[in-house]
Amino acid sequence: MSSFAVSADGSASRHIPGMGQKATPVVYQERSFWPRDVQRLARHHRPEHRRAQRWCNPDAAHGNEVVAGSLESLLAFEKEVQVAAELNRAEHAEAQREKGRPGAAKRIEATPVESPWKRNQSKGVLRGYVVTADASWFEDSSFPGLGFRDEEKVRRFKNAAVAFMKKHWSEEDVLFAVWEEDERAPHLHVYARRWKETTSKNRGRQALLQPTDMPLSKNPERAQDLAAAAFKHLGLVRGRRHAEERRQARREGRPVPKKPKVTSVRDWALEQSREREEAEKRAEAKARAEREAAEKARREAEAARQRHEDEARKIREALAAERAKFEQERDQEHGRIRTAWAAVETGRAEMEKRRRAFVEDIRKWRDLADHIRAAARHLGLTSHPLVARGLEAFEGMRDLAGRIGGRQRGE
């Protein structure tokens, strides 16, 4: 497998002993797959699928190019394996018949087909290869950090990658090879398998998938050396010799370094996307909590304001009720006073009326006394006791009338 591992920030430029501080290694990766994986692999390379992926840039997809085989050939691999397995069983049965064992041939034909690879095969029989370099190597140095690519570098790397493929993979082994520029770094994908035929009297002619017969899959470390040599003219170097470092550590009894994790650009982009989504979720949760806290504070403030308004309204209503009660009692008291005053005025008017009538009557009596006095003088009875007492009574009435009149005038 490849010794290349993308770091946490996606960078592949690193210190390589003896190669300077910022040497960029050529990236050569090999992965193994089984026939059941071809549908997923083909989907990954379909243009309509890539347009919807977050790690792909549709504006750069015009540079994608199939350089060998086809997607149809890759998809047909599953059927190819099934057909080979059935032919292997038929050849095995026919070989038994030729040996005079018809019973054995029938039993073989009745059993399920065997997978056309060795029973101890632990890795997938379809191999996928990626050839690329870190995205920063493809950048236009005139505009560092802006993501613009140096088209000449891209062209030269593509030519070198296709030449490397044609040199080290047989045309009949390659099912599908595609150059892609719409991901973070331009790269070449190659999917290949190797059939090997054997013939024996017991099993007849058998076709088996044997990927390690392909030169680059036979010796992964040698494959790294060959990749480095193929891209040396571009200034790219070989990656670290991790396998050699592990063997050296074992020989010296030191802790053995872990194998580097091989992370594809797709997986790196997905991880970055997941981290962004998680950060967005955390930010959204924080914002939601702040909104909920603000809403809670607003509701509490609104509830407090409502309580204060209710209390103020109750106080206003109580004051209004007290005032209404006071005004009602005041009006009632004023009514009673007016009624009493009206009664007093009525009594005073009646008293005044009676007083005036009394005074008028007294005046009449006074006039009568004057007539009696005049008549007494005329008759010579002024000294008569009865006349004297009558006139004395009339004088008393006159004094009373005078006092009443004077009191009236004083009022």
Short mmCIF file of C-alpha atoms in Angstrom, two decimals:
data_model
loop_
_atom_site.label_atom_id
_atom_site.label_comp_id
_atom_site.label_asym_id
_atom_site.label_seq_id
_atom_site.Cartn_x
_atom_site.Cartn_y
_atom_site.Cartn_z
CA MET A 1 0.00 0.00 0.00
CA SER A 2 0.97 3.61 -0.42
CA SER A 3 3.19 5.32 2.14
CA PHE A 4 1.35 8.59 1.56
CA ALA A 5 -0.94 9.92 4.26
CA VAL A 6 -2.75 13.23 4.06
CA SER A 7 -2.25 15.25 7.23
CA ALA A 8 -5.05 16.83 9.25
CA ASP A 9 -5.06 19.98 7.13
CA GLY A 10 -4.84 18.07 3.87
CA SER A 11 -1.20 18.95 3.28
CA ALA A 12 1.21 16.38 1.87
CA SER A 13 4.32 18.53 1.68
CA ARG A 14 6.63 17.41 4.44
CA HIS A 15 10.24 17.03 5.49
CA ILE A 16 11.83 14.02 3.88
CA PRO A 17 15.30 13.10 5.16
CA GLY A 18 17.91 14.27 2.70
CA MET A 19 15.37 16.02 0.47
CA GLY A 20 15.02 19.45 2.11
CA GLN A 21 12.30 20.95 4.23
CA LYS A 22 9.50 21.32 1.67
CA ALA A 23 9.99 18.53 -0.84
CA THR A 24 6.67 17.40 -2.31
CA PRO A 25 6.31 13.64 -2.69
CA VAL A 26 4.52 12.01 -5.56
CA VAL A 27 1.44 10.26 -4.22
CA TYR A 28 0.97 6.65 -5.28
CA GLN A 29 -1.80 4.70 -3.58
CA GLU A 30 -3.13 1.21 -4.11
CA ARG A 31 -6.40 -0.07 -2.69
CA SER A 32 -8.11 -3.42 -3.05
CA PHE A 33 -11.77 -4.05 -3.89
CA TRP A 34 -14.11 -6.99 -4.45
CA PRO A 35 -16.48 -7.47 -7.39
CA ARG A 36 -19.41 -6.28 -5.25
CA ASP A 37 -17.76 -2.86 -4.98
CA VAL A 38 -17.88 -1.94 -8.67
CA GLN A 39 -21.32 -0.28 -8.52
CA ARG A 40 -20.12 2.08 -5.81
CA LEU A 41 -16.84 2.76 -7.61
CA ALA A 42 -18.58 3.51 -10.90
CA ARG A 43 -21.06 5.83 -9.20
CA HIS A 44 -18.16 7.82 -7.75
CA HIS A 45 -16.95 8.63 -11.28
CA ARG A 46 -20.29 9.42 -12.92
CA PRO A 47 -20.46 13.14 -13.84
CA GLU A 48 -24.03 13.53 -12.54
CA HIS A 49 -22.99 12.06 -9.18
CA ARG A 50 -19.84 14.19 -8.89
CA ARG A 51 -21.72 17.42 -9.55
CA ALA A 52 -23.68 16.86 -6.35
CA GLN A 53 -20.66 16.12 -4.15
CA ARG A 54 -19.22 18.72 -1.81
CA TRP A 55 -15.62 17.71 -2.52
CA CYS A 56 -16.02 18.22 -6.30
CA ASN A 57 -15.84 21.51 -8.19
CA PRO A 58 -18.17 21.43 -11.25
CA ASP A 59 -16.31 24.37 -12.79
CA ALA A 60 -13.18 22.22 -13.09
CA ALA A 61 -14.93 19.09 -14.44
CA HIS A 62 -14.14 20.04 -18.05
CA GLY A 63 -10.60 18.73 -17.43
CA ASN A 64 -11.82 15.22 -16.56
CA GLU A 65 -10.94 12.61 -19.21
CA VAL A 66 -11.25 8.85 -19.56
CA VAL A 67 -7.78 7.71 -20.69
CA ALA A 68 -8.32 3.93 -20.81
CA GLY A 69 -11.16 1.44 -20.66
CA SER A 70 -14.66 2.56 -19.73
CA LEU A 71 -17.16 2.66 -16.88
CA GLU A 72 -19.09 -0.09 -18.68
CA SER A 73 -16.04 -2.36 -18.51
CA LEU A 74 -15.70 -1.66 -14.79
CA LEU A 75 -19.38 -2.44 -14.21
CA ALA A 76 -19.07 -5.63 -16.30
CA PHE A 77 -16.36 -6.96 -13.97
CA GLU A 78 -18.91 -8.46 -11.59
CA LYS A 79 -20.53 -10.40 -14.46
CA GLU A 80 -17.07 -11.32 -15.78
CA VAL A 81 -16.25 -12.94 -12.44
CA GLN A 82 -19.55 -14.83 -12.38
CA VAL A 83 -19.05 -16.17 -15.89
CA ALA A 84 -15.46 -17.22 -15.10
CA ALA A 85 -16.63 -19.05 -11.98
CA GLU A 86 -19.25 -20.97 -13.97
CA LEU A 87 -16.74 -21.83 -16.72
CA ASN A 88 -14.27 -23.04 -14.08
CA ARG A 89 -16.93 -25.36 -12.64
CA ALA A 90 -17.82 -26.66 -16.12
CA GLU A 91 -14.12 -27.27 -16.92
CA HIS A 92 -13.67 -29.09 -13.60
CA ALA A 93 -16.66 -31.36 -14.27
CA GLU A 94 -15.51 -32.09 -17.83
CA ALA A 95 -12.01 -32.98 -16.57
CA GLN A 96 -13.56 -35.50 -14.18
CA ARG A 97 -15.59 -37.08 -17.00
CA GLU A 98 -12.47 -37.41 -19.09
CA LYS A 99 -10.92 -39.24 -16.16
CA GLY A 100 -13.88 -41.63 -16.12
CA ARG A 101 -15.59 -40.15 -13.06
CA PRO A 102 -19.13 -39.22 -14.18
CA GLY A 103 -20.43 -39.35 -10.60
CA ALA A 104 -17.85 -36.83 -9.45
CA ALA A 105 -18.66 -34.64 -12.46
CA LYS A 106 -22.37 -34.61 -11.53
CA ARG A 107 -21.59 -33.73 -7.92
CA ILE A 108 -19.37 -30.83 -9.06
CA GLU A 109 -22.12 -29.52 -11.37
CA ALA A 110 -24.61 -29.64 -8.48
CA THR A 111 -22.44 -27.65 -6.09
CA PRO A 112 -22.35 -23.81 -5.96
CA VAL A 113 -19.65 -22.19 -8.03
CA GLU A 114 -16.40 -21.26 -6.33
CA SER A 115 -14.99 -17.73 -6.47
CA PRO A 116 -12.26 -17.58 -9.15
CA TRP A 117 -9.43 -16.71 -6.80
CA LYS A 118 -7.32 -18.45 -4.19
CA ARG A 119 -9.12 -19.50 -1.05
CA ASN A 120 -6.64 -17.67 1.15
CA GLN A 121 -7.11 -14.40 -0.77
CA SER A 122 -7.45 -11.75 1.98
CA LYS A 123 -7.42 -8.60 -0.12
CA GLY A 124 -9.76 -7.66 -2.92
CA VAL A 125 -8.96 -9.00 -6.40
CA LEU A 126 -9.75 -5.70 -8.11
CA ARG A 127 -7.09 -3.08 -7.52
CA GLY A 128 -7.57 0.65 -7.62
CA TYR A 129 -4.59 2.97 -8.01
CA VAL A 130 -4.33 6.73 -7.53
CA VAL A 131 -1.45 8.85 -8.75
CA THR A 132 -1.33 12.49 -7.66
CA ALA A 133 0.54 15.08 -5.58
CA ASP A 134 -0.47 17.53 -2.91
CA ALA A 135 -2.84 20.26 -4.13
CA SER A 136 -0.36 22.97 -3.18
CA TRP A 137 2.12 21.63 -5.76
CA PHE A 138 -0.36 22.37 -8.56
CA GLU A 139 -0.94 25.97 -7.42
CA ASP A 140 0.10 28.90 -9.56
CA SER A 141 3.06 30.44 -7.71
CA SER A 142 2.10 33.87 -9.09
CA PHE A 143 -1.03 33.78 -6.95
CA PRO A 144 -0.11 31.79 -3.82
CA GLY A 145 -2.91 30.74 -1.51
CA LEU A 146 -5.70 31.77 -3.89
CA GLY A 147 -6.40 28.29 -5.28
CA PHE A 148 -5.41 29.07 -8.88
CA ARG A 149 -3.71 26.17 -10.63
CA ASP A 150 -0.65 26.28 -12.84
CA GLU A 151 -2.16 24.75 -15.98
CA GLU A 152 1.28 23.85 -17.35
CA LYS A 153 2.07 21.86 -14.20
CA VAL A 154 -1.29 20.10 -14.45
CA ARG A 155 -0.66 19.22 -18.11
CA ARG A 156 2.85 17.89 -17.47
CA PHE A 157 1.72 15.84 -14.47
CA LYS A 158 -1.16 14.35 -16.46
CA ASN A 159 1.16 13.35 -19.30
CA ALA A 160 3.61 11.76 -16.84
CA ALA A 161 0.78 9.89 -15.03
CA VAL A 162 -0.69 8.48 -18.26
CA ALA A 163 2.80 7.45 -19.44
CA PHE A 164 3.41 5.76 -16.06
CA MET A 165 0.11 3.85 -16.43
CA LYS A 166 0.87 2.66 -19.97
CA LYS A 167 4.33 1.54 -18.93
CA HIS A 168 3.39 -0.48 -15.85
CA TRP A 169 -0.13 -1.78 -16.57
CA SER A 170 -1.06 -4.06 -19.40
CA GLU A 171 -3.85 -2.66 -21.57
CA GLU A 172 -5.87 -5.88 -21.15
CA ASP A 173 -5.62 -5.60 -17.36
CA VAL A 174 -7.05 -2.07 -17.14
CA LEU A 175 -10.84 -1.89 -16.87
CA PHE A 176 -11.11 1.84 -16.40
CA ALA A 177 -8.69 4.75 -16.04
CA VAL A 178 -9.76 8.38 -15.66
CA TRP A 179 -7.93 11.66 -15.17
CA GLU A 180 -9.91 13.99 -12.87
CA GLU A 181 -9.35 17.66 -12.12
CA ASP A 182 -12.56 18.54 -10.25
CA GLU A 183 -11.31 17.48 -6.81
CA ARG A 184 -8.87 19.24 -4.50
CA ALA A 185 -5.84 17.88 -6.39
CA PRO A 186 -5.76 16.59 -9.99
CA HIS A 187 -5.20 12.82 -10.04
CA LEU A 188 -5.30 9.65 -12.13
CA HIS A 189 -7.53 6.71 -11.13
CA VAL A 190 -6.71 3.28 -12.53
CA TYR A 191 -8.80 0.12 -11.92
CA ALA A 192 -7.16 -3.13 -13.02
CA ARG A 193 -7.30 -6.89 -12.48
CA ARG A 194 -5.12 -9.75 -13.68
CA TRP A 195 -6.44 -13.10 -14.88
CA LYS A 196 -4.16 -16.12 -14.79
CA GLU A 197 -5.01 -19.40 -16.51
CA THR A 198 -3.81 -22.79 -15.27
CA THR A 199 -4.46 -26.24 -16.73
CA SER A 200 -4.44 -29.59 -14.94
CA LYS A 201 -5.83 -33.07 -15.60
CA ASN A 202 -7.88 -32.94 -12.42
CA ARG A 203 -9.54 -29.52 -12.90
CA GLY A 204 -9.01 -28.74 -16.55
CA ARG A 205 -8.46 -25.12 -17.57
CA GLN A 206 -9.06 -22.70 -14.71
CA ALA A 207 -9.09 -18.87 -14.81
CA LEU A 208 -8.12 -17.24 -11.53
CA LEU A 209 -7.82 -13.60 -10.50
CA GLN A 210 -4.31 -13.01 -9.23
CA PRO A 211 -3.67 -9.26 -8.68
CA THR A 212 -0.19 -9.76 -7.28
CA ASP A 213 0.91 -10.90 -10.74
CA MET A 214 0.66 -7.25 -11.78
CA PRO A 215 4.16 -5.79 -11.31
CA LEU A 216 3.17 -2.79 -9.19
CA SER A 217 0.99 -4.90 -6.88
CA LYS A 218 3.67 -7.54 -6.41
CA ASN A 219 6.01 -5.21 -4.52
CA PRO A 220 4.42 -2.00 -3.11
CA GLU A 221 7.79 -0.55 -2.04
CA ARG A 222 9.21 -1.10 -5.50
CA ALA A 223 6.08 0.56 -6.90
CA GLN A 224 6.83 3.67 -4.80
CA ASP A 225 10.36 3.77 -6.21
CA LEU A 226 9.09 3.46 -9.78
CA ALA A 227 6.52 6.24 -9.20
CA ALA A 228 9.19 8.54 -7.79
CA ALA A 229 11.42 7.87 -10.82
CA ALA A 230 8.56 8.59 -13.22
CA PHE A 231 7.88 12.02 -11.71
CA LYS A 232 11.41 13.02 -10.77
CA HIS A 233 11.68 15.36 -13.76
CA LEU A 234 8.79 17.38 -12.30
CA GLY A 235 10.64 17.97 -9.04
CA LEU A 236 8.55 15.45 -7.10
CA VAL A 237 10.24 12.98 -4.76
CA ARG A 238 9.57 9.65 -3.13
CA GLY A 239 7.60 9.66 0.09
CA ARG A 240 8.97 8.42 3.39
CA ARG A 241 10.06 4.78 3.51
CA HIS A 242 7.64 3.80 6.26
CA ALA A 243 8.01 0.04 5.74
CA GLU A 244 11.80 0.31 5.98
CA GLU A 245 11.49 2.48 9.10
CA ARG A 246 9.28 -0.17 10.74
CA ARG A 247 11.73 -2.97 9.84
CA GLN A 248 14.63 -0.88 11.18
CA ALA A 249 12.74 -0.26 14.43
CA ARG A 250 12.12 -4.00 14.85
CA ARG A 251 15.78 -4.80 14.24
CA GLU A 252 16.87 -2.19 16.81
CA GLY A 253 14.21 -3.16 19.34
CA ARG A 254 12.59 0.28 19.25
CA PRO A 255 8.83 0.94 19.29
CA VAL A 256 7.53 0.24 15.81
CA PRO A 257 5.90 3.30 14.19
CA LYS A 258 2.29 2.89 13.20
CA LYS A 259 1.43 2.53 9.57
CA PRO A 260 0.42 5.90 8.12
CA LYS A 261 -3.26 6.37 7.57
CA VAL A 262 -4.03 6.69 3.89
CA THR A 263 -6.72 9.34 3.50
CA SER A 264 -8.18 10.08 0.10
CA VAL A 265 -9.05 13.62 -0.92
CA ARG A 266 -12.70 12.56 -0.86
CA ASP A 267 -12.45 11.25 2.70
CA TRP A 268 -10.50 14.34 3.78
CA ALA A 269 -13.14 16.60 2.23
CA LEU A 270 -15.90 14.60 3.91
CA GLU A 271 -14.15 14.88 7.26
CA GLN A 272 -13.72 18.62 6.76
CA SER A 273 -17.39 18.85 5.81
CA ARG A 274 -18.39 16.85 8.89
CA GLU A 275 -16.29 19.11 11.10
CA ARG A 276 -17.89 22.18 9.51
CA GLU A 277 -21.35 20.69 9.99
CA GLU A 278 -20.59 19.87 13.61
CA ALA A 279 -19.22 23.40 14.16
CA GLU A 280 -22.34 24.81 12.51
CA LYS A 281 -24.51 22.57 14.69
CA ARG A 282 -22.65 23.72 17.81
CA ALA A 283 -22.97 27.35 16.72
CA GLU A 284 -26.65 26.83 15.95
CA ALA A 285 -27.19 25.10 19.30
CA LYS A 286 -25.42 27.98 21.05
CA ALA A 287 -27.43 30.54 19.10
CA ARG A 288 -30.62 28.59 19.81
CA ALA A 289 -29.76 28.48 23.53
CA GLU A 290 -29.08 32.21 23.49
CA ARG A 291 -32.35 32.83 21.63
CA GLU A 292 -34.21 30.64 24.11
CA ALA A 293 -32.54 32.43 27.05
CA ALA A 294 -33.38 35.80 25.51
CA GLU A 295 -36.94 34.65 24.87
CA LYS A 296 -37.21 33.37 28.43
CA ALA A 297 -35.89 36.69 29.77
CA ARG A 298 -38.31 38.53 27.49
CA ARG A 299 -41.23 36.39 28.72
CA GLU A 300 -40.18 36.92 32.33
CA ALA A 301 -39.86 40.67 31.75
CA GLU A 302 -43.23 40.67 30.02
CA ALA A 303 -44.75 38.69 32.90
CA ALA A 304 -43.22 41.14 35.43
CA ARG A 305 -44.50 44.10 33.40
CA GLN A 306 -47.93 42.48 33.23
CA ARG A 307 -47.91 41.90 37.01
CA HIS A 308 -46.94 45.52 37.61
CA GLU A 309 -49.66 46.69 35.24
CA ASP A 310 -52.19 44.41 36.96
CA GLU A 311 -51.15 45.73 40.38
CA ALA A 312 -51.27 49.34 39.13
CA ARG A 313 -54.66 48.68 37.55
CA LYS A 314 -55.96 47.20 40.80
CA ILE A 315 -54.65 50.24 42.71
CA ARG A 316 -56.25 52.57 40.16
CA GLU A 317 -59.49 50.62 40.33
CA ALA A 318 -59.41 50.70 44.16
CA LEU A 319 -58.69 54.45 44.16
CA ALA A 320 -61.43 54.97 41.58
CA ALA A 321 -63.84 52.93 43.70
CA GLU A 322 -62.88 54.90 46.83
CA ARG A 323 -63.28 58.16 44.96
CA ALA A 324 -66.64 57.07 43.54
CA LYS A 325 -67.75 56.04 47.01
CA PHE A 326 -66.53 59.35 48.46
CA GLU A 327 -68.24 61.34 45.72
CA GLN A 328 -71.40 59.33 46.20
CA GLU A 329 -71.35 59.93 49.96
CA ARG A 330 -70.46 63.58 49.33
CA ASP A 331 -73.33 63.95 46.89
CA GLN A 332 -75.65 62.21 49.33
CA GLU A 333 -74.50 64.53 52.14
CA HIS A 334 -74.88 67.55 49.88
CA GLY A 335 -78.38 66.31 49.03
CA ARG A 336 -79.25 65.95 52.70
CA ILE A 337 -77.81 69.43 53.38
CA ARG A 338 -79.72 70.91 50.45
CA THR A 339 -82.87 69.20 51.64
CA ALA A 340 -82.35 70.47 55.19
CA TRP A 341 -81.47 73.92 53.91
CA ALA A 342 -84.55 73.93 51.70
CA ALA A 343 -86.60 72.95 54.75
CA VAL A 344 -84.95 75.74 56.77
CA GLU A 345 -85.60 78.22 53.99
CA THR A 346 -89.17 77.06 53.77
CA GLY A 347 -89.53 77.39 57.55
CA ARG A 348 -87.93 80.81 57.50
CA ALA A 349 -90.23 81.94 54.71
CA GLU A 350 -93.22 80.62 56.64
CA MET A 351 -92.01 82.32 59.80
CA GLU A 352 -91.44 85.53 57.89
CA LYS A 353 -94.90 85.28 56.45
CA ARG A 354 -96.39 84.72 59.86
CA ARG A 355 -94.31 87.51 61.37
CA ARG A 356 -95.43 89.93 58.70
CA ALA A 357 -99.04 88.90 59.24
CA PHE A 358 -98.57 89.30 63.01
CA VAL A 359 -96.98 92.70 62.57
CA GLU A 360 -99.78 93.69 60.24
CA ASP A 361 -102.26 92.53 62.81
CA ILE A 362 -100.45 94.50 65.53
CA ARG A 363 -100.48 97.58 63.32
CA LYS A 364 -104.17 97.11 62.97
CA TRP A 365 -104.48 96.89 66.74
CA ARG A 366 -102.32 100.03 67.09
CA ASP A 367 -104.65 101.89 64.79
CA LEU A 368 -107.51 100.57 66.89
CA ALA A 369 -105.85 101.91 70.03
CA ASP A 370 -105.60 105.35 68.42
CA HIS A 371 -109.29 105.24 67.59
CA ILE A 372 -110.13 104.14 71.14
CA ARG A 373 -108.01 106.93 72.63
CA ALA A 374 -109.64 109.50 70.32
CA ALA A 375 -113.11 108.20 71.22
CA ALA A 376 -112.25 108.24 74.97
CA ARG A 377 -111.18 111.89 74.76
CA HIS A 378 -114.27 112.68 72.87
CA LEU A 379 -116.42 111.03 75.51
CA GLY A 380 -114.30 112.16 78.40
CA LEU A 381 -113.47 108.64 79.44
CA THR A 382 -109.71 108.86 79.18
CA SER A 383 -109.27 108.21 82.91
CA HIS A 384 -111.71 105.33 83.00
CA PRO A 385 -109.88 102.24 84.37
CA LEU A 386 -111.14 99.96 81.62
CA VAL A 387 -109.97 102.35 78.95
CA ALA A 388 -106.65 102.87 80.72
CA ARG A 389 -106.00 99.11 80.95
CA GLY A 390 -107.02 98.66 77.32
CA LEU A 391 -104.72 101.39 76.14
CA GLU A 392 -101.91 100.03 78.35
CA ALA A 393 -102.40 96.65 76.69
CA PHE A 394 -102.29 98.26 73.28
CA GLU A 395 -98.99 100.01 74.23
CA GLY A 396 -97.50 96.69 75.20
CA MET A 397 -98.49 95.27 71.85
CA ARG A 398 -96.93 98.32 70.13
CA ASP A 399 -93.64 97.81 72.03
CA LEU A 400 -93.67 94.13 71.02
CA ALA A 401 -94.30 95.09 67.42
CA GLY A 402 -91.43 97.59 67.63
CA ARG A 403 -89.04 94.98 68.99
CA ILE A 404 -90.08 92.51 66.32
CA GLY A 405 -89.66 95.12 63.64
CA GLY A 406 -86.25 96.14 65.00
CA ARG A 407 -85.06 92.52 65.06
CA GLN A 408 -86.30 92.14 61.51
CA ARG A 409 -84.37 95.21 60.44
CA GLY A 410 -81.26 93.96 62.25
CA GLU A 411 -81.43 90.78 60.33
#
